[in-house]
mmCIF file with all atom_site columns, C-alpha atoms in Angstrom:
data_model
loop_
_atom_site.group_PDB
_atom_site.id
_atom_site.type_symbol
_atom_site.label_atom_id
_atom_site.label_alt_id
_atom_site.label_comp_id
_atom_site.label_asym_id
_atom_site.label_entity_id
_atom_site.label_seq_id
_atom_site.pdbx_PDB_ins_code
_atom_site.Cartn_x
_atom_site.Cartn_y
_atom_site.Cartn_z
_atom_site.occupancy
_atom_site.B_iso_or_equiv
_atom_site.pdbx_formal_charge
_atom_site.auth_seq_id
_atom_site.auth_comp_id
_atom_site.auth_asym_id
_atom_site.auth_atom_id
_atom_site.pdbx_PDB_model_num
ATOM 1   C CA . UNK A 1 1   ? 12.242  -11.831 -5.802  1.00 0.00 ? 1   UNK A CA 1
ATOM 2   C CA . UNK A 1 2   ? 12.162  -11.343 -9.529  1.00 0.00 ? 2   UNK A CA 1
ATOM 3   C CA . UNK A 1 3   ? 15.575  -10.145 -9.807  1.00 0.00 ? 3   UNK A CA 1
ATOM 4   C CA . UNK A 1 4   ? 16.723  -13.247 -7.977  1.00 0.00 ? 4   UNK A CA 1
ATOM 5   C CA . UNK A 1 5   ? 14.863  -15.487 -10.126 1.00 0.00 ? 5   UNK A CA 1
ATOM 6   C CA . UNK A 1 6   ? 16.119  -13.692 -13.350 1.00 0.00 ? 6   UNK A CA 1
ATOM 7   C CA . UNK A 1 7   ? 19.842  -13.867 -12.005 1.00 0.00 ? 7   UNK A CA 1
ATOM 8   C CA . UNK A 1 8   ? 19.357  -17.326 -10.655 1.00 0.00 ? 8   UNK A CA 1
ATOM 9   C CA . UNK A 1 9   ? 20.256  -16.494 -7.009  1.00 0.00 ? 9   UNK A CA 1
ATOM 10  C CA . UNK A 1 10  ? 16.923  -17.539 -5.738  1.00 0.00 ? 10  UNK A CA 1
ATOM 11  C CA . UNK A 1 11  ? 18.295  -21.274 -5.618  1.00 0.00 ? 11  UNK A CA 1
ATOM 12  C CA . UNK A 1 12  ? 20.840  -20.142 -3.254  1.00 0.00 ? 12  UNK A CA 1
ATOM 13  C CA . UNK A 1 13  ? 18.297  -18.863 -0.887  1.00 0.00 ? 13  UNK A CA 1
ATOM 14  C CA . UNK A 1 14  ? 16.131  -21.784 -1.240  1.00 0.00 ? 14  UNK A CA 1
ATOM 15  C CA . UNK A 1 15  ? 18.899  -24.155 -0.160  1.00 0.00 ? 15  UNK A CA 1
ATOM 16  C CA . UNK A 1 16  ? 19.945  -21.616 2.684   1.00 0.00 ? 16  UNK A CA 1
ATOM 17  C CA . UNK A 1 17  ? 18.654  -22.692 6.101   1.00 0.00 ? 17  UNK A CA 1
ATOM 18  C CA . UNK A 1 18  ? 16.004  -19.831 6.462   1.00 0.00 ? 18  UNK A CA 1
ATOM 19  C CA . UNK A 1 19  ? 12.401  -20.418 6.148   1.00 0.00 ? 19  UNK A CA 1
ATOM 20  C CA . UNK A 1 20  ? 10.492  -18.658 3.454   1.00 0.00 ? 20  UNK A CA 1
ATOM 21  C CA . UNK A 1 21  ? 9.225   -16.240 6.129   1.00 0.00 ? 21  UNK A CA 1
ATOM 22  C CA . UNK A 1 22  ? 12.996  -15.444 7.260   1.00 0.00 ? 22  UNK A CA 1
ATOM 23  C CA . UNK A 1 23  ? 13.590  -14.595 3.506   1.00 0.00 ? 23  UNK A CA 1
ATOM 24  C CA . UNK A 1 24  ? 10.525  -12.375 2.690   1.00 0.00 ? 24  UNK A CA 1
ATOM 25  C CA . UNK A 1 25  ? 9.818   -10.646 6.044   1.00 0.00 ? 25  UNK A CA 1
ATOM 26  C CA . UNK A 1 26  ? 13.114  -8.786  6.245   1.00 0.00 ? 26  UNK A CA 1
ATOM 27  C CA . UNK A 1 27  ? 12.653  -7.608  2.742   1.00 0.00 ? 27  UNK A CA 1
ATOM 28  C CA . UNK A 1 28  ? 9.154   -6.181  3.477   1.00 0.00 ? 28  UNK A CA 1
ATOM 29  C CA . UNK A 1 29  ? 10.485  -4.468  6.678   1.00 0.00 ? 29  UNK A CA 1
ATOM 30  C CA . UNK A 1 30  ? 13.614  -2.922  5.207   1.00 0.00 ? 30  UNK A CA 1
ATOM 31  C CA . UNK A 1 31  ? 11.372  -1.427  2.530   1.00 0.00 ? 31  UNK A CA 1
ATOM 32  C CA . UNK A 1 32  ? 8.986   -0.203  5.029   1.00 0.00 ? 32  UNK A CA 1
ATOM 33  C CA . UNK A 1 33  ? 11.766  1.290   7.065   1.00 0.00 ? 33  UNK A CA 1
ATOM 34  C CA . UNK A 1 34  ? 13.571  3.210   4.231   1.00 0.00 ? 34  UNK A CA 1
ATOM 35  C CA . UNK A 1 35  ? 9.981   4.514   3.024   1.00 0.00 ? 35  UNK A CA 1
ATOM 36  C CA . UNK A 1 36  ? 9.187   5.734   6.448   1.00 0.00 ? 36  UNK A CA 1
ATOM 37  C CA . UNK A 1 37  ? 12.495  7.453   6.708   1.00 0.00 ? 37  UNK A CA 1
ATOM 38  C CA . UNK A 1 38  ? 11.862  9.131   3.423   1.00 0.00 ? 38  UNK A CA 1
ATOM 39  C CA . UNK A 1 39  ? 8.392   10.308  4.814   1.00 0.00 ? 39  UNK A CA 1
ATOM 40  C CA . UNK A 1 40  ? 10.105  11.803  7.823   1.00 0.00 ? 40  UNK A CA 1
ATOM 41  C CA . UNK A 1 41  ? 12.619  13.383  5.884   1.00 0.00 ? 41  UNK A CA 1
ATOM 42  C CA . UNK A 1 42  ? 10.291  15.168  3.567   1.00 0.00 ? 42  UNK A CA 1
ATOM 43  C CA . UNK A 1 43  ? 7.813   15.948  6.262   1.00 0.00 ? 43  UNK A CA 1
ATOM 44  C CA . UNK A 1 44  ? 10.503  17.658  8.595   1.00 0.00 ? 44  UNK A CA 1
ATOM 45  C CA . UNK A 1 45  ? 12.985  18.958  6.078   1.00 0.00 ? 45  UNK A CA 1
ATOM 46  C CA . UNK A 1 46  ? 10.449  19.947  3.336   1.00 0.00 ? 46  UNK A CA 1
ATOM 47  C CA . UNK A 1 47  ? 6.948   20.409  4.320   1.00 0.00 ? 47  UNK A CA 1
ATOM 48  C CA . UNK A 1 48  ? 7.158   22.029  7.638   1.00 0.00 ? 48  UNK A CA 1
ATOM 49  C CA . UNK A 1 49  ? 10.105  24.308  7.163   1.00 0.00 ? 49  UNK A CA 1
ATOM 50  C CA . UNK A 1 50  ? 9.752   25.200  3.678   1.00 0.00 ? 50  UNK A CA 1
ATOM 51  C CA . UNK A 1 51  ? 6.196   25.349  2.920   1.00 0.00 ? 51  UNK A CA 1
ATOM 52  C CA . UNK A 1 52  ? 5.128   26.265  6.501   1.00 0.00 ? 52  UNK A CA 1
ATOM 53  C CA . UNK A 1 53  ? 2.365   23.569  6.371   1.00 0.00 ? 53  UNK A CA 1
ATOM 54  C CA . UNK A 1 54  ? 1.045   23.065  10.007  1.00 0.00 ? 54  UNK A CA 1
ATOM 55  C CA . UNK A 1 55  ? 0.758   19.750  11.502  1.00 0.00 ? 55  UNK A CA 1
ATOM 56  C CA . UNK A 1 56  ? -2.163  18.842  13.235  1.00 0.00 ? 56  UNK A CA 1
ATOM 57  C CA . UNK A 1 57  ? -3.138  15.843  14.929  1.00 0.00 ? 57  UNK A CA 1
ATOM 58  C CA . UNK A 1 58  ? -0.776  12.747  16.019  1.00 0.00 ? 58  UNK A CA 1
ATOM 59  C CA . UNK A 1 59  ? 2.306   12.299  14.241  1.00 0.00 ? 59  UNK A CA 1
ATOM 60  C CA . UNK A 1 60  ? 2.956   8.902   16.018  1.00 0.00 ? 60  UNK A CA 1
ATOM 61  C CA . UNK A 1 61  ? -0.706  7.777   14.380  1.00 0.00 ? 61  UNK A CA 1
ATOM 62  C CA . UNK A 1 62  ? 0.067   9.189   11.088  1.00 0.00 ? 62  UNK A CA 1
ATOM 63  C CA . UNK A 1 63  ? 3.495   7.313   10.886  1.00 0.00 ? 63  UNK A CA 1
ATOM 64  C CA . UNK A 1 64  ? 1.780   4.089   12.351  1.00 0.00 ? 64  UNK A CA 1
ATOM 65  C CA . UNK A 1 65  ? -0.724  4.316   9.747   1.00 0.00 ? 65  UNK A CA 1
ATOM 66  C CA . UNK A 1 66  ? 1.901   5.178   6.977   1.00 0.00 ? 66  UNK A CA 1
ATOM 67  C CA . UNK A 1 67  ? 3.947   2.090   8.118   1.00 0.00 ? 67  UNK A CA 1
ATOM 68  C CA . UNK A 1 68  ? 0.886   -0.295  7.767   1.00 0.00 ? 68  UNK A CA 1
ATOM 69  C CA . UNK A 1 69  ? 0.204   0.996   4.272   1.00 0.00 ? 69  UNK A CA 1
ATOM 70  C CA . UNK A 1 70  ? 3.709   0.438   3.321   1.00 0.00 ? 70  UNK A CA 1
ATOM 71  C CA . UNK A 1 71  ? 3.927   -2.770  4.885   1.00 0.00 ? 71  UNK A CA 1
ATOM 72  C CA . UNK A 1 72  ? 0.768   -4.117  3.445   1.00 0.00 ? 72  UNK A CA 1
ATOM 73  C CA . UNK A 1 73  ? 1.629   -2.795  -0.384  1.00 0.00 ? 73  UNK A CA 1
ATOM 74  C CA . UNK A 1 74  ? 5.062   -4.024  -0.130  1.00 0.00 ? 74  UNK A CA 1
ATOM 75  C CA . UNK A 1 75  ? 3.428   -7.440  0.560   1.00 0.00 ? 75  UNK A CA 1
ATOM 76  C CA . UNK A 1 76  ? 1.268   -7.087  -2.221  1.00 0.00 ? 76  UNK A CA 1
ATOM 77  C CA . UNK A 1 77  ? 4.464   -6.315  -4.395  1.00 0.00 ? 77  UNK A CA 1
ATOM 78  C CA . UNK A 1 78  ? 6.123   -9.237  -3.034  1.00 0.00 ? 78  UNK A CA 1
ATOM 79  C CA . UNK A 1 79  ? 2.954   -11.421 -3.833  1.00 0.00 ? 79  UNK A CA 1
ATOM 80  C CA . UNK A 1 80  ? 3.375   -10.160 -7.461  1.00 0.00 ? 80  UNK A CA 1
ATOM 81  C CA . UNK A 1 81  ? 6.895   -10.911 -7.625  1.00 0.00 ? 81  UNK A CA 1
ATOM 82  C CA . UNK A 1 82  ? 6.345   -14.354 -6.652  1.00 0.00 ? 82  UNK A CA 1
ATOM 83  C CA . UNK A 1 83  ? 3.916   -15.180 -9.199  1.00 0.00 ? 83  UNK A CA 1
ATOM 84  C CA . UNK A 1 84  ? 5.357   -13.270 -11.942 1.00 0.00 ? 84  UNK A CA 1
ATOM 85  C CA . UNK A 1 85  ? 8.380   -14.715 -13.876 1.00 0.00 ? 85  UNK A CA 1
ATOM 86  C CA . UNK A 1 86  ? 10.042  -11.434 -15.064 1.00 0.00 ? 86  UNK A CA 1
ATOM 87  C CA . UNK A 1 87  ? 9.937   -7.850  -14.400 1.00 0.00 ? 87  UNK A CA 1
ATOM 88  C CA . UNK A 1 88  ? 7.602   -7.075  -17.325 1.00 0.00 ? 88  UNK A CA 1
ATOM 89  C CA . UNK A 1 89  ? 5.043   -9.455  -15.669 1.00 0.00 ? 89  UNK A CA 1
ATOM 90  C CA . UNK A 1 90  ? 5.358   -7.577  -12.411 1.00 0.00 ? 90  UNK A CA 1
ATOM 91  C CA . UNK A 1 91  ? 4.447   -4.466  -13.716 1.00 0.00 ? 91  UNK A CA 1
ATOM 92  C CA . UNK A 1 92  ? 1.538   -5.634  -15.586 1.00 0.00 ? 92  UNK A CA 1
ATOM 93  C CA . UNK A 1 93  ? 0.568   -7.352  -12.334 1.00 0.00 ? 93  UNK A CA 1
ATOM 94  C CA . UNK A 1 94  ? 1.058   -3.966  -10.469 1.00 0.00 ? 94  UNK A CA 1
ATOM 95  C CA . UNK A 1 95  ? -1.555  -2.326  -12.892 1.00 0.00 ? 95  UNK A CA 1
ATOM 96  C CA . UNK A 1 96  ? -3.972  -4.963  -12.256 1.00 0.00 ? 96  UNK A CA 1
ATOM 97  C CA . UNK A 1 97  ? -3.593  -4.843  -8.541  1.00 0.00 ? 97  UNK A CA 1
ATOM 98  C CA . UNK A 1 98  ? -3.119  -1.055  -8.000  1.00 0.00 ? 98  UNK A CA 1
ATOM 99  C CA . UNK A 1 99  ? -5.467  0.524   -10.535 1.00 0.00 ? 99  UNK A CA 1
ATOM 100 C CA . UNK A 1 100 ? -8.728  -0.853  -8.972  1.00 0.00 ? 100 UNK A CA 1
ATOM 101 C CA . UNK A 1 101 ? -7.537  0.129   -5.572  1.00 0.00 ? 101 UNK A CA 1
ATOM 102 C CA . UNK A 1 102 ? -6.680  3.700   -6.672  1.00 0.00 ? 102 UNK A CA 1
ATOM 103 C CA . UNK A 1 103 ? -10.033 4.257   -9.010  1.00 0.00 ? 103 UNK A CA 1
ATOM 104 C CA . UNK A 1 104 ? -12.435 2.681   -6.442  1.00 0.00 ? 104 UNK A CA 1
ATOM 105 C CA . UNK A 1 105 ? -10.802 4.640   -3.372  1.00 0.00 ? 105 UNK A CA 1
ATOM 106 C CA . UNK A 1 106 ? -11.984 7.920   -4.041  1.00 0.00 ? 106 UNK A CA 1
ATOM 107 C CA . UNK A 1 107 ? -8.529  9.406   -4.612  1.00 0.00 ? 107 UNK A CA 1
ATOM 108 C CA . UNK A 1 108 ? -8.814  10.423  -8.144  1.00 0.00 ? 108 UNK A CA 1
ATOM 109 C CA . UNK A 1 109 ? -12.316 11.878  -8.051  1.00 0.00 ? 109 UNK A CA 1
ATOM 110 C CA . UNK A 1 110 ? -15.032 12.455  -5.570  1.00 0.00 ? 110 UNK A CA 1
ATOM 111 C CA . UNK A 1 111 ? -16.857 9.483   -4.280  1.00 0.00 ? 111 UNK A CA 1
ATOM 112 C CA . UNK A 1 112 ? -20.430 11.087  -4.900  1.00 0.00 ? 112 UNK A CA 1
ATOM 113 C CA . UNK A 1 113 ? -19.156 10.872  -8.838  1.00 0.00 ? 113 UNK A CA 1
ATOM 114 C CA . UNK A 1 114 ? -19.183 7.117   -8.862  1.00 0.00 ? 114 UNK A CA 1
ATOM 115 C CA . UNK A 1 115 ? -21.868 4.939   -10.159 1.00 0.00 ? 115 UNK A CA 1
ATOM 116 C CA . UNK A 1 116 ? -24.731 4.388   -8.002  1.00 0.00 ? 116 UNK A CA 1
ATOM 117 C CA . UNK A 1 117 ? -23.660 1.225   -6.832  1.00 0.00 ? 117 UNK A CA 1
ATOM 118 C CA . UNK A 1 118 ? -20.476 2.614   -5.498  1.00 0.00 ? 118 UNK A CA 1
ATOM 119 C CA . UNK A 1 119 ? -21.993 6.037   -4.157  1.00 0.00 ? 119 UNK A CA 1
ATOM 120 C CA . UNK A 1 120 ? -21.694 6.784   -0.555  1.00 0.00 ? 120 UNK A CA 1
ATOM 121 C CA . UNK A 1 121 ? -25.524 6.872   0.049   1.00 0.00 ? 121 UNK A CA 1
ATOM 122 C CA . UNK A 1 122 ? -25.913 3.259   -0.768  1.00 0.00 ? 122 UNK A CA 1
ATOM 123 C CA . UNK A 1 123 ? -26.155 1.162   2.250   1.00 0.00 ? 123 UNK A CA 1
ATOM 124 C CA . UNK A 1 124 ? -25.139 -2.191  0.586   1.00 0.00 ? 124 UNK A CA 1
ATOM 125 C CA . UNK A 1 125 ? -21.983 -4.267  1.041   1.00 0.00 ? 125 UNK A CA 1
ATOM 126 C CA . UNK A 1 126 ? -20.605 -3.301  -2.451  1.00 0.00 ? 126 UNK A CA 1
ATOM 127 C CA . UNK A 1 127 ? -20.257 0.374   -1.226  1.00 0.00 ? 127 UNK A CA 1
ATOM 128 C CA . UNK A 1 128 ? -19.024 -0.133  2.236   1.00 0.00 ? 128 UNK A CA 1
ATOM 129 C CA . UNK A 1 129 ? -15.998 -2.485  0.965   1.00 0.00 ? 129 UNK A CA 1
ATOM 130 C CA . UNK A 1 130 ? -14.976 0.152   -1.607  1.00 0.00 ? 130 UNK A CA 1
ATOM 131 C CA . UNK A 1 131 ? -12.952 2.569   0.769   1.00 0.00 ? 131 UNK A CA 1
ATOM 132 C CA . UNK A 1 132 ? -12.595 3.603   4.238   1.00 0.00 ? 132 UNK A CA 1
ATOM 133 C CA . UNK A 1 133 ? -14.694 6.736   3.514   1.00 0.00 ? 133 UNK A CA 1
ATOM 134 C CA . UNK A 1 134 ? -17.550 4.601   2.745   1.00 0.00 ? 134 UNK A CA 1
ATOM 135 C CA . UNK A 1 135 ? -17.189 2.820   5.530   1.00 0.00 ? 135 UNK A CA 1
ATOM 136 C CA . UNK A 1 136 ? -16.836 5.826   7.868   1.00 0.00 ? 136 UNK A CA 1
ATOM 137 C CA . UNK A 1 137 ? -20.040 7.166   6.190   1.00 0.00 ? 137 UNK A CA 1
ATOM 138 C CA . UNK A 1 138 ? -22.111 4.039   6.792   1.00 0.00 ? 138 UNK A CA 1
ATOM 139 C CA . UNK A 1 139 ? -20.984 4.009   10.362  1.00 0.00 ? 139 UNK A CA 1
ATOM 140 C CA . UNK A 1 140 ? -22.020 7.512   10.949  1.00 0.00 ? 140 UNK A CA 1
ATOM 141 C CA . UNK A 1 141 ? -25.398 6.543   9.383   1.00 0.00 ? 141 UNK A CA 1
ATOM 142 C CA . UNK A 1 142 ? -25.873 3.876   11.517  1.00 0.00 ? 142 UNK A CA 1
ATOM 143 C CA . UNK A 1 143 ? -24.941 5.880   14.584  1.00 0.00 ? 143 UNK A CA 1
ATOM 144 C CA . UNK A 1 144 ? -21.699 4.004   15.350  1.00 0.00 ? 144 UNK A CA 1
ATOM 145 C CA . UNK A 1 145 ? -19.405 6.688   14.915  1.00 0.00 ? 145 UNK A CA 1
#
């Protein structure tokens, strides 16, 4: 969307008979499809045959969750693109959106090294909202999982 704004072609999209959903949804679906094809190629042509990494679990579930993740992050990207006026602003918004998600997810450092309010042993709502690991942990402590 930012390129359409910068090139002046967004006006052509606005006067087209398509609804805003009809303009944005195909962009998200096409990005999701391309990324899932890349994931499949890397999994079946590189990881399994070249590195002999065993695949355990459901591949259908893996691709479903990967598709959901890509779909939601593409939606966040399109949200940033509709708010921003140029590509530099989109880059800055991406940092503001993705950095907290990455830092609070436990992907970069162990969840136990986070501050006490974000530690998995705390049963407060803040810890529950930080990542799926914490939700799973709280569910196990409550006897739900």
